[in-house]
Coordinates of C-alpha atoms and ligand atoms in Angstrom, one line a residue:
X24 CA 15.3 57.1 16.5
X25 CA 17.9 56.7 18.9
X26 CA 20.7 59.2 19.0
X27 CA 23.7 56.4 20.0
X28 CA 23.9 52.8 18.9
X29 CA 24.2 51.0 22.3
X30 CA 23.5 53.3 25.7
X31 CA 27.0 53.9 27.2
X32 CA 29.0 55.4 30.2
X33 CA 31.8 58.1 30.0
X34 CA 33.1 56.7 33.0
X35 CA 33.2 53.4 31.6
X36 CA 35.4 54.3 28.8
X37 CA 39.4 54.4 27.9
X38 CA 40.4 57.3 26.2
X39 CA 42.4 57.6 23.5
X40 CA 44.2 61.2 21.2
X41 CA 45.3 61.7 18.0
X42 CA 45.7 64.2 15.6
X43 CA 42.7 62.4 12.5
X44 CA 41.1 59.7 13.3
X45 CA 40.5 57.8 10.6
X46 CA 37.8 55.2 10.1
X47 CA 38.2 52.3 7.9
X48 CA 41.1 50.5 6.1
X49 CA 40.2 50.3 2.7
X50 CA 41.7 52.0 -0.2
X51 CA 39.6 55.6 1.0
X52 CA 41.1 55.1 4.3
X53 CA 44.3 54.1 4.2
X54 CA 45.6 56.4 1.7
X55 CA 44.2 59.2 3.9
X56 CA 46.1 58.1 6.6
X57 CA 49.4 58.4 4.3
X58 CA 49.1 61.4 3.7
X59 CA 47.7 63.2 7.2
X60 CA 50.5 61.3 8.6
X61 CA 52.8 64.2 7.0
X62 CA 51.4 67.0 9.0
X63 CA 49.4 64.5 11.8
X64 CA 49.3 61.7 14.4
X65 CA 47.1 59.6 12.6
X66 CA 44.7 56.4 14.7
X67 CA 43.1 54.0 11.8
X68 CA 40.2 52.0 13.5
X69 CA 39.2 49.0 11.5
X70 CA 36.6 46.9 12.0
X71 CA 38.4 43.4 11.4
X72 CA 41.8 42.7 10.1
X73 CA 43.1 46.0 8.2
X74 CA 43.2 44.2 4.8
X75 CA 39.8 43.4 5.2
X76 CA 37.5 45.7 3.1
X77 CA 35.9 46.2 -0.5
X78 CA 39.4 47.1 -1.6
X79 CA 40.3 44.2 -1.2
X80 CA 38.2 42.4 -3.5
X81 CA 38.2 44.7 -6.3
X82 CA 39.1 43.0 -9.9
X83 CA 38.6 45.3 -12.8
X84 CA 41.2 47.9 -11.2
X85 CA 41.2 51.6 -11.5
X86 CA 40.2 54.1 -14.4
X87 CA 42.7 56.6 -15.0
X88 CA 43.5 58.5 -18.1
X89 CA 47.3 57.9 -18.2
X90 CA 47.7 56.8 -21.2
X91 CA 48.9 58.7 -24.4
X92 CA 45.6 58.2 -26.6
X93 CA 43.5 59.3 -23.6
X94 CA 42.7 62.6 -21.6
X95 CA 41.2 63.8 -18.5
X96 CA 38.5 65.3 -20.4
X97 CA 37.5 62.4 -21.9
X98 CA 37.2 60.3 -18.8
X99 CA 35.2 63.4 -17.5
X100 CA 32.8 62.9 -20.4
X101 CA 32.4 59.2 -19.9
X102 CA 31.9 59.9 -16.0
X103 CA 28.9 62.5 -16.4
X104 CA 27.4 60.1 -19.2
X105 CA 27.1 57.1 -17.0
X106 CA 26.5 59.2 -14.1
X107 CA 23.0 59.7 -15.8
X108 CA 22.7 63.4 -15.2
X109 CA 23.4 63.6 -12.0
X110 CA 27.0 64.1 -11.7
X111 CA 28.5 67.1 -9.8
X112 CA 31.0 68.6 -12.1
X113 CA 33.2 70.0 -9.8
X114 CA 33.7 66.5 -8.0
X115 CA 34.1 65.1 -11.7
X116 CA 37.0 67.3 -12.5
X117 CA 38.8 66.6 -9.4
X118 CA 38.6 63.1 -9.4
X119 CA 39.8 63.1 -13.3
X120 CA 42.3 65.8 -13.2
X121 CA 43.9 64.9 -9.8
X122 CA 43.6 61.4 -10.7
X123 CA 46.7 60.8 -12.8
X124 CA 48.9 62.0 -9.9
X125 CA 47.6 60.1 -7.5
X126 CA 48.1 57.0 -9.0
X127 CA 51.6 57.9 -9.9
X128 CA 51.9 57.8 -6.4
X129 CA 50.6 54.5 -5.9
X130 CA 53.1 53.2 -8.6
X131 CA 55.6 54.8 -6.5
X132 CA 55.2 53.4 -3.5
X133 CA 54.7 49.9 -4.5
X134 CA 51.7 49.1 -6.5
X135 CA 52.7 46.8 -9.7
X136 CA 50.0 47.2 -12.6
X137 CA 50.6 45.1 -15.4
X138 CA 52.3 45.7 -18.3
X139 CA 53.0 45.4 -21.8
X140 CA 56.1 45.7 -23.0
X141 CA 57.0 47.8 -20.5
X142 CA 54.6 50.2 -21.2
X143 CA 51.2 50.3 -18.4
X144 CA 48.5 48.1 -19.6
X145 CA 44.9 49.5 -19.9
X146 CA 41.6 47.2 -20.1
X147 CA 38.5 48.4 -21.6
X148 CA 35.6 48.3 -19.2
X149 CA 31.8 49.4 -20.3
X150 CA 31.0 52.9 -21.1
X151 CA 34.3 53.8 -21.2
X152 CA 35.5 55.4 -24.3
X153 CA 38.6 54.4 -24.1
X154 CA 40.8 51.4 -22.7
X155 CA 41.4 53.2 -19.7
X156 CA 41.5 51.0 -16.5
X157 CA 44.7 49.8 -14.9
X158 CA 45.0 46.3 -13.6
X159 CA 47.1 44.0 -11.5
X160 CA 47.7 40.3 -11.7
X161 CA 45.4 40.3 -14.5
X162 CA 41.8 40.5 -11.9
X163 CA 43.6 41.1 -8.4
X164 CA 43.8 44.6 -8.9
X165 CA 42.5 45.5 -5.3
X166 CA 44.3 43.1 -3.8
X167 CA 47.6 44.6 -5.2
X168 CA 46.4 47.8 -3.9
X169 CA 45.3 46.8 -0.7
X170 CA 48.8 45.1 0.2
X171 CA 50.5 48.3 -1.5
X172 CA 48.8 50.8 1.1
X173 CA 48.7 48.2 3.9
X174 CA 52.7 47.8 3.8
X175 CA 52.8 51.7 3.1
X176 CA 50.9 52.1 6.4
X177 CA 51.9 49.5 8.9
X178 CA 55.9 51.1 8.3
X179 CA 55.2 54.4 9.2
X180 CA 55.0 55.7 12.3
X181 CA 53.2 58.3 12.9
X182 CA 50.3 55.7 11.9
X183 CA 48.5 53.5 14.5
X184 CA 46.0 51.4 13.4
X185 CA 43.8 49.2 15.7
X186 CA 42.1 46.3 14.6
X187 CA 38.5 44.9 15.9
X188 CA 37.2 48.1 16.3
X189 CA 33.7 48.8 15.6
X190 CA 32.6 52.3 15.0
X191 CA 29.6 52.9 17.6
X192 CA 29.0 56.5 17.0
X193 CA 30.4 60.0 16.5
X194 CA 30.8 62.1 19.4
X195 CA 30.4 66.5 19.4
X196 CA 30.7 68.9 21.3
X197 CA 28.4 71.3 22.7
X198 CA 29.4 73.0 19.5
X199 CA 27.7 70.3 17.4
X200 CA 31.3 69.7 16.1
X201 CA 32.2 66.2 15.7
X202 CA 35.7 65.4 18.4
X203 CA 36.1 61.7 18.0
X204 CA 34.2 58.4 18.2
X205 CA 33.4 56.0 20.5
X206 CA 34.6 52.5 19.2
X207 CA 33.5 49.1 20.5
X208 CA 36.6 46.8 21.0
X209 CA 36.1 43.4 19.8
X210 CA 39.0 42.1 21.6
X211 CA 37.4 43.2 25.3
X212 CA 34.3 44.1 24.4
X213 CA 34.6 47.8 25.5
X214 CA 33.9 50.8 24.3
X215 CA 36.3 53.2 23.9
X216 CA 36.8 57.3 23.2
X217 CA 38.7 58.0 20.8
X218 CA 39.5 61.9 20.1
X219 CA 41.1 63.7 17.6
X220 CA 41.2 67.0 15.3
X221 CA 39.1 65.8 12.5
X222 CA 37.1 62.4 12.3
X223 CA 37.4 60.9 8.2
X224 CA 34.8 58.1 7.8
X225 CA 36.5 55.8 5.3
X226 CA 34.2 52.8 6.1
X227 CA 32.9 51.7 2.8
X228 CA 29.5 50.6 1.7
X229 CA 26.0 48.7 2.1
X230 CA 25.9 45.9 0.6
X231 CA 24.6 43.4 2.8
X232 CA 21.3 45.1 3.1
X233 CA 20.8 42.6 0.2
X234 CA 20.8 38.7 -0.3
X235 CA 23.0 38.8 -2.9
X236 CA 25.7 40.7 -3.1
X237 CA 30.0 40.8 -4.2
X238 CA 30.4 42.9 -1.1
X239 CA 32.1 41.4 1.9
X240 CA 30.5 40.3 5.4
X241 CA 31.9 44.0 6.6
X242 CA 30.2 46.0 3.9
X243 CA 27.0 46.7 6.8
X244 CA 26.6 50.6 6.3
X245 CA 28.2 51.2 9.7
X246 CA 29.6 54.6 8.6
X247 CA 26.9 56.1 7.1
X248 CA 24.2 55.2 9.9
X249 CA 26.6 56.5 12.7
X250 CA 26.8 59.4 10.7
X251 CA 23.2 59.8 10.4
X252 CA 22.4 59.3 13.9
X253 CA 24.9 61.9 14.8
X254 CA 23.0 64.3 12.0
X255 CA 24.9 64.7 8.8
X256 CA 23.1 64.6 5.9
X257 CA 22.5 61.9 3.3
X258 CA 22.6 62.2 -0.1
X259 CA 21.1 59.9 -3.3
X260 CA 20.9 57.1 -1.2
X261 CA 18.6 55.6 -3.8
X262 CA 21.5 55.2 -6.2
X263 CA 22.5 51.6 -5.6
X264 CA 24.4 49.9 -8.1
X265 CA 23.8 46.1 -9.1
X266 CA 27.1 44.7 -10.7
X267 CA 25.5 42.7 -13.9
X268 CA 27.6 39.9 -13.7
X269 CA 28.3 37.9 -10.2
X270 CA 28.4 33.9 -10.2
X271 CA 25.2 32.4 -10.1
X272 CA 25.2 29.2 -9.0
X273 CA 22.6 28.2 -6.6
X274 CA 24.2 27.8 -2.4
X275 CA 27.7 29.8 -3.9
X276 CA 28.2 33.2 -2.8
X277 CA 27.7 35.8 -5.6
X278 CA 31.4 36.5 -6.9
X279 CA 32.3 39.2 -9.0
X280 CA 32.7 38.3 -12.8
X281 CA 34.5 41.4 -13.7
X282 CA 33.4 43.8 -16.2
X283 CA 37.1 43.3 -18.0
X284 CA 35.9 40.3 -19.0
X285 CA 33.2 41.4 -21.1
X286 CA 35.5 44.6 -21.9
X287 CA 38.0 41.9 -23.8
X288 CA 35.1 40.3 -25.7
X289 CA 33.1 37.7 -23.5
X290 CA 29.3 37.8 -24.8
X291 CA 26.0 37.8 -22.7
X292 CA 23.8 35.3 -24.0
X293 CA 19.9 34.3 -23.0
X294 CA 18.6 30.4 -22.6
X295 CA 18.2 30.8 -26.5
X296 CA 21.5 31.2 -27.1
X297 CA 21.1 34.9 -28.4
X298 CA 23.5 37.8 -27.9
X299 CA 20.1 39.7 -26.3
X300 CA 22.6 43.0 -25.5
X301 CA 23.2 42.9 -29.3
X302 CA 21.4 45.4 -30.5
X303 CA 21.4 48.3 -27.5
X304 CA 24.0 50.9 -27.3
X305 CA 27.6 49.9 -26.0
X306 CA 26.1 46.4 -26.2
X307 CA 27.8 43.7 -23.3
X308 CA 29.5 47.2 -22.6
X309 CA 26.4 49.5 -22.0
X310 CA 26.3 51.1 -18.2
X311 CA 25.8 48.9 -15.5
X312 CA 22.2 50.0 -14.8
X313 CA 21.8 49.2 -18.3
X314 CA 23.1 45.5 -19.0
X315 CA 21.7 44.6 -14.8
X316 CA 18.2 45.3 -15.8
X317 CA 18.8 43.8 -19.7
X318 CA 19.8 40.4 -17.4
X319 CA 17.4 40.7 -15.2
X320 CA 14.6 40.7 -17.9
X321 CA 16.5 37.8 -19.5
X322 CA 16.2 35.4 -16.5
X323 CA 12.6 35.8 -15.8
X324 CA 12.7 33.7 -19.5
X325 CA 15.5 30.9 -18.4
X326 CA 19.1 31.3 -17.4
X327 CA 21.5 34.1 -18.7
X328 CA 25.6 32.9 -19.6
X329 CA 28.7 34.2 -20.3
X330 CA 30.4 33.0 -22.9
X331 CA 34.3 33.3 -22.6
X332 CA 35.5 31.8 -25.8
X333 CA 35.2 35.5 -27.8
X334 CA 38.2 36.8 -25.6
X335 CA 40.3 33.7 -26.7
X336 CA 40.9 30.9 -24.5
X337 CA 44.5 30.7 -24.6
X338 CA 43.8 34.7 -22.8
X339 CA 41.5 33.6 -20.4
X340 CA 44.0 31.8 -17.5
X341 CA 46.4 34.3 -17.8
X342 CA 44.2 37.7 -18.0
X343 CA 42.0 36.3 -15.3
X344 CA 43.7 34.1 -13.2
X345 CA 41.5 34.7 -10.1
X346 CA 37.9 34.4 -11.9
X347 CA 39.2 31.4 -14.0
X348 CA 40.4 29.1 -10.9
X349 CA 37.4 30.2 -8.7
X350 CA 34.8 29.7 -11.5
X351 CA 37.2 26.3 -11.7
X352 CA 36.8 25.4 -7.8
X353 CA 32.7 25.9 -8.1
X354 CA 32.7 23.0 -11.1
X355 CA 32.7 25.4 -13.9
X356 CA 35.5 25.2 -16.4
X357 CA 34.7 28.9 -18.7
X358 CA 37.0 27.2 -21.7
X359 CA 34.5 24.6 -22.1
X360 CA 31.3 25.9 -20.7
X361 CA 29.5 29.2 -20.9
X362 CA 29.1 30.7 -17.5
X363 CA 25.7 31.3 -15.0
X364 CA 25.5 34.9 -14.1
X365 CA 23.0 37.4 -12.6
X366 CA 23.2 40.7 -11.3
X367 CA 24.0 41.4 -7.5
X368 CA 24.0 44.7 -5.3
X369 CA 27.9 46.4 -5.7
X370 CA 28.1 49.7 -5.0
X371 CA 26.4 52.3 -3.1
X372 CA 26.8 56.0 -5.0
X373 CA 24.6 57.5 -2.0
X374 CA 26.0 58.4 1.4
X375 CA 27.0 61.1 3.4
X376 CA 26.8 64.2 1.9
X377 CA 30.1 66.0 1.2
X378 CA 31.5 68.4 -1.4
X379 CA 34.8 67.9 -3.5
X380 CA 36.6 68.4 0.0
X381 CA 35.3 65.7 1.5
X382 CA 33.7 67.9 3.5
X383 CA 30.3 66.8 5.8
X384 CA 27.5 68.4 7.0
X385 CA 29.2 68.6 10.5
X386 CA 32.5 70.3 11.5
X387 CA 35.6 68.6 11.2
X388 CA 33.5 65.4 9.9
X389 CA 34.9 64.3 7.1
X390 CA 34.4 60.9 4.4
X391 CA 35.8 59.7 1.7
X392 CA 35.2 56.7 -0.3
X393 CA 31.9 54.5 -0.6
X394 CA 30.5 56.3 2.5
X395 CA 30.6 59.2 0.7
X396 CA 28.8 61.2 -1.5
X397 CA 29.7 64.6 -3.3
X398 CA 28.0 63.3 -6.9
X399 CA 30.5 62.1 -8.5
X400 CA 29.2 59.3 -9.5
X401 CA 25.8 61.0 -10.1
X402 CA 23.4 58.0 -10.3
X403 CA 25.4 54.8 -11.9
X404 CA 29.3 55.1 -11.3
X405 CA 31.6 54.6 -14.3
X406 CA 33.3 51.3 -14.3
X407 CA 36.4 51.6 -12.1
X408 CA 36.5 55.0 -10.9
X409 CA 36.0 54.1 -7.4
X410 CA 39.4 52.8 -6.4
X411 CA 40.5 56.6 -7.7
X412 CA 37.7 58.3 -5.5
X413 CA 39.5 56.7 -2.8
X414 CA 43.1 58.9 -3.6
X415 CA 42.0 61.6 -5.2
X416 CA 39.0 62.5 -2.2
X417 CA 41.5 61.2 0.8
X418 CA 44.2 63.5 -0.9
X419 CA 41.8 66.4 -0.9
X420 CA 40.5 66.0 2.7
X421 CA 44.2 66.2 3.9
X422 CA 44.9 69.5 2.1
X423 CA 41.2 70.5 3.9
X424 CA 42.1 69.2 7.3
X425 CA 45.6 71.2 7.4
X426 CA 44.3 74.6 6.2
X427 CA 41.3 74.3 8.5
X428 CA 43.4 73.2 11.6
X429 CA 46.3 76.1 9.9
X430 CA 43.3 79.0 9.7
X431 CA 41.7 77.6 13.7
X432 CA 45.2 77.3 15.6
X433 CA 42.9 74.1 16.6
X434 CA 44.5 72.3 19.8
X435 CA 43.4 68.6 19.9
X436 CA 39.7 68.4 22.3
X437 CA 39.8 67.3 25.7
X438 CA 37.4 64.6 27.4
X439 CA 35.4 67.5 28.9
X440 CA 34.3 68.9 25.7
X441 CA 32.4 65.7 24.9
X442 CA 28.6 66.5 25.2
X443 CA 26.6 63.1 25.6
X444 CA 23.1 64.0 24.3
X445 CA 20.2 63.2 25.0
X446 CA 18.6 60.0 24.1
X447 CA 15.4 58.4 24.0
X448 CA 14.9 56.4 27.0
X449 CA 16.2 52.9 26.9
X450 CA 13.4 50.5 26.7
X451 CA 12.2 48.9 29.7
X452 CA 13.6 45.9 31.0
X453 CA 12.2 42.7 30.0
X454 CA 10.5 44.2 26.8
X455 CA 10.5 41.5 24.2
X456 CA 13.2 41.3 21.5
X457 CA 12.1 41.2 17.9
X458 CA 13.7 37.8 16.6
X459 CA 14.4 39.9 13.3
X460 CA 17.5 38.2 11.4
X461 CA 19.6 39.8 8.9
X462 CA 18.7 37.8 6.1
X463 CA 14.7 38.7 6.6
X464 CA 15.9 42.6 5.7
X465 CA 18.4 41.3 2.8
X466 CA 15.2 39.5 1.2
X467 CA 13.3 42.5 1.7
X468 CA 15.4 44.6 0.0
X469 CA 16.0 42.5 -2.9
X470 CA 12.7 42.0 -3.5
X471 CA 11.3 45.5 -3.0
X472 CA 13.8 47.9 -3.0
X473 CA 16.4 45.7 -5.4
X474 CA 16.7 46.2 -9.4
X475 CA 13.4 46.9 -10.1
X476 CA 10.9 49.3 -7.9
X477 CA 7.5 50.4 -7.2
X478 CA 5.8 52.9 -5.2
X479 CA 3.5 49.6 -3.5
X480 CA 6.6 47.0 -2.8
X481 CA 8.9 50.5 -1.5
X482 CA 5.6 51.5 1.0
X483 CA 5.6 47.8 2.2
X484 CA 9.6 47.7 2.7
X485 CA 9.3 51.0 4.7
X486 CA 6.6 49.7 6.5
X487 CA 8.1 46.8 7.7
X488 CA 11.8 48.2 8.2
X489 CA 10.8 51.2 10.5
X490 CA 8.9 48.5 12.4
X491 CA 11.5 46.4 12.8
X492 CA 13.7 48.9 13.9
X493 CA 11.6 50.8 16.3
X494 CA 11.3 47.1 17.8
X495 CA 15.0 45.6 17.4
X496 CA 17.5 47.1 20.5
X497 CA 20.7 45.7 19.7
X498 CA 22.7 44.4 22.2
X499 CA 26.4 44.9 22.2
X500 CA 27.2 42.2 20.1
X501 CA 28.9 43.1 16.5
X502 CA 26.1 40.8 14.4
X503 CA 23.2 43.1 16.3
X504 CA 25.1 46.5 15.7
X505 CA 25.3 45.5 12.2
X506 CA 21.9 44.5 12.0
X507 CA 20.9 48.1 12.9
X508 CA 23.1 49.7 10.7
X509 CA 21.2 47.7 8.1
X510 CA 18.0 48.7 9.0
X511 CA 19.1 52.4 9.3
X512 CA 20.1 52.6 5.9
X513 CA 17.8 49.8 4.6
X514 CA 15.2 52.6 5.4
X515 CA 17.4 55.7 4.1
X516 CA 17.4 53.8 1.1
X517 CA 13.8 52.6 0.8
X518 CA 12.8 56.2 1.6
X519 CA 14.8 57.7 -1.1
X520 CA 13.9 55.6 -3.4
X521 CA 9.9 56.3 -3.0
X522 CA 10.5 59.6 -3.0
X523 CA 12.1 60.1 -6.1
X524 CA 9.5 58.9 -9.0
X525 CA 11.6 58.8 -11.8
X526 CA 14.1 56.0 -13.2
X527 CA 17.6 57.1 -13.9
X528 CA 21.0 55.4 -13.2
X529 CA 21.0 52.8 -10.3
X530 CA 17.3 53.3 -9.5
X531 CA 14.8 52.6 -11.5
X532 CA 10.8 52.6 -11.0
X533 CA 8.5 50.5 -13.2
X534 CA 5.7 52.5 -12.3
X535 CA 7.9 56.1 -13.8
X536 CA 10.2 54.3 -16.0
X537 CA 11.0 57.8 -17.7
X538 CA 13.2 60.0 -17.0
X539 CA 12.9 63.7 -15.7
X540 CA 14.8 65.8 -17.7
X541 CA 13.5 69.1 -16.2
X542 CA 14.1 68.9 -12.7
X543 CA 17.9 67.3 -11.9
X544 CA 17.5 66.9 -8.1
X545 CA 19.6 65.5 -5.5
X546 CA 17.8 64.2 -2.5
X547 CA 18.7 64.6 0.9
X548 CA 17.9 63.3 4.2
X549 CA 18.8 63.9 8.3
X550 CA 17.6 62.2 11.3
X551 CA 14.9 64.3 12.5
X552 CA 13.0 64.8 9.5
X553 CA 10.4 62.8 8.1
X554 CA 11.0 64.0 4.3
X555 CA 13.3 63.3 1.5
X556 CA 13.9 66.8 0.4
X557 CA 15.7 67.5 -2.5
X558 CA 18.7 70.1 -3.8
X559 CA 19.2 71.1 -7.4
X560 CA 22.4 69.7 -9.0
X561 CA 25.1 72.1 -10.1
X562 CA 25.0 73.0 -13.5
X563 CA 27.2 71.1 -16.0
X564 CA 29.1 73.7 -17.9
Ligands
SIN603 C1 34.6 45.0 -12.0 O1 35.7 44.5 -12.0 O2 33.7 44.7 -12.8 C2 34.3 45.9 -10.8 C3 34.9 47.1 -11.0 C4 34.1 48.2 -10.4 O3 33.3 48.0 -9.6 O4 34.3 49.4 -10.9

């Protein structure tokens, strides 16, 4: 594989300084930004416009254990259950225990939850033990968040942040210590050098690898496969989460139907009319993994609904304003009608390895966020805890980056300590293009390495990806870039997923539908290395 994304020219480049470059504008990013803008001279590249990111489109909101009746202990208990075993503790406890002041933080510098006389309101979302999630404007919780941070950042100064910047790749030094990025801008068409103290990747997740999908057009794995090519590790990149409950109605995209809304009382039901999550544990409010694959079976039989009228329809409008006048706009009216739903791909809890720091596999590479992955959300992330990944891992890679730059004296790097590796040779000119398109590898995906796995459909997936890669040389267009992000971590994920024969969490495998209790394994992979290869997890004390 090809170290850099598209071949490029030092020469040919502008070069930009800063103290953290920061990559990303979500929730993971921005909030970083804050807060390295207190010791730092922070750049934020973003790929389109800087609202534009998963944040953004986040409904339930965000667990936190704020209120009286509620602990961090108990939210840590709920985390490792759904996490399925796989949950780093240490990660857990930060994220829980941190938490709470975080998002005192957010209140204070803008963010309105809603309330109840007076008091914060708390939804109940599925295996949660509590009512523990906070919203906003009943199901526009990211959107309140995102404008919160966006504000936040665009008014201070020591923040830059350039749109219509695509992350290429990460550059090093002859150290093998990550200075910078080169960034393509969309505006020119140009690469650039950007280089700073520490590099944060804050660039969210993967979900377009599949056809369907509540993720936005960005969510293409751009992160994680520039991290990959410049040789961090990777870590549980099986784990993909499929949200139950997205719109299914055939030619509409497939948007969210938030979890809330089965947390205040809406029923699944089958084409028979039954309540088929009726008699499983936690019912409607079982873990994700849990109630995706319960649907799935369901609509090999007929079509699956949601039924509304349990939460009260005089409710419905007001608690969830957004879902109501959407589902309203696509000719469904949920006071009269039950709702179509199926699951769709949400969440990626694999990434780029790092500890509770936020800490990478390479120097002064750091990520936060859906990119990420320290195990915290072990193999099927808790309902709403990945808004508060966002603060509480952003807030802990600030504290790193200022005692690491404290402890070096570091001085920012200078254009002649980039080292441009090697690379395979381009190809040659003329050599036919592989008229791959995106949606190709998002079938693929659903239908091999989706839901549902086995070791035949996964060897046929990883078959045809690593073909179409080794065959597909982007030019430097954003769609084509994307594309071969896709197909990076299409095969990451399609590798991973062979390789571990178990089903737990996020990934199950009809042909080992049990799981292994005696052997609680991360896996791990680098460019480089044909095998998965596997690290114990930390015990759970
Ligand atoms: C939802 O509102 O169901 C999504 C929240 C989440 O992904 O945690």
């Amino acid at each position: 594989m090809r170290r850099y994304l598209v071949p490029w020219r030092f020469e040919e480049c502008r070069i930009y300084s800063t103290g953290v470059l920061v990559l990303g504008s979500g929730i993971a990013g921005l909030y970083t930004a804050l807060k390295a803008s207190e010791y730092f001279e922070v750049t934020v590249l973003t790929k389109k416009g800087i609202p534009e990111s998963n944040t953004k489109h986040a409904q339930g909101g965000i667990a936190v254990a704020l209120d009286q009746e509620d602990s961090p202990s108990l939210h840590y208990e709920d985390t490792l259950y759904a996490g399925a075993g796989l949950c780093e503790s240490d990660s857990v406890r930060a994220l829980v225990e941190d938490g709470p002041l975080r998002v005192e933080e957010l209140i204070r510098m803008g963010a309105h939850f809603d309330r109840k006389n007076g008091k914060l309101a708390f939804t109940q979302e599925a295996a949660h033990s509590r009512r523990r999630v906070l919203h906003a404007n009943g199901d526009a919780t990211g959107e309140e968040i995102e404008r919160t941070l966006v504000a936040q950042a665009l008014g201070e100064e020591r923040i830059l942040v350039k749109e219509e910047q695509f992350l290429l790749d990460l550059l090093k030094n002859s150290k093998g210590e990550v200075i910078g990025a080169l960034s393509l801008n969309g505006l020119t068409q140009e690469p650039e050098i950007y280089l700073a103290q520490a590099v944060v990747l804050a660039t969210g997740g993967l979900g377009q690898l599949y056809c369907y999908t509540t993720n936005p057009e960005v969510a293409t794995g751009d992160g994680i496969a520039a991290a990959y090519r410049a040789g961090a590790q990777l870590m549980d990149m099986e784990f993909v989460q499929f949200h139950p409950t997205a719109l299914f109605i055939p030619g509409a995209p497939r948007f969210l139907i938030s979890e809330a809304v089965r947390g205040e009382g809406a029923h699944l039901l089958n084409a028979q009319g039954e309540r088929f999550m009726q008699d499983v544990p936690g019912k409607e409010l079982a873990p994700r993994d849990v109630v995706a694959r319960g649907i799935w079976r369901e609509q090999a039989k007929g079509e699956v609904t949601l039924d509304f009228r349990p939460i009260g329809l005089a409710k419905v409008p007001r608690r969830f304003p957004m879902i109501y006048q959407t589902c309203l706009d696509y000719g469904i009216n949920v006071l009269e009608e039950r709702l179509p739903v199926a699951p769709a791909a949400h969440y990626m809890m694999g990434g780029v390895r790092t500890d509770e720091r936020g800490r990478t596999s390479l120097t002064n590479l750091y990520a936060s966020g859906e990119c990420a992955c320290n195990g915290v959300h072990g193999a099927n992330r808790l309902a709403s805890n990945s808004l508060l990944d966002g603060l509480v891992f952003g807030g802990r890679i600030v504290e790193d980056i200022v005692n690491t730059v404290r402890a070096k004296g570091s001085s920012n790097p200078q254009p002649r300590d980039i080292y441009a590796e090697n690379d395979e040779k381009p190809p040659k000119a003329g050599q036919e293009q592989s008229p791959l398109k995106r949606e190709e590898l998002q079938e693929l995906m659903w239908e091999y390495v989706g839901i549902i796995r086995e070791e035949e459909g996964l060897k046929k997936a990883i078959k045809l990806i690593g073909s179409w890669d080794s065959a597909f040389i982007p030019e430097k267009e954003i769609p084509q870039l994307e594309l071969k992000n896709l197909l990076t971590t299409g095969y990451c994920v399609a590798r991973a997923a062979l390789a571990r024969e178990e089903s737990r969490g996020g990934h199950y495998r009809s042909d080992y539908p049990e799981i292994n209790t005696k052997d609680l394994k991360h896996s791990i992979q680098a460019r480089g290395t044909d095998n998965v290869c596997t690290i114990p997890v930390s015990r759970v004390d």
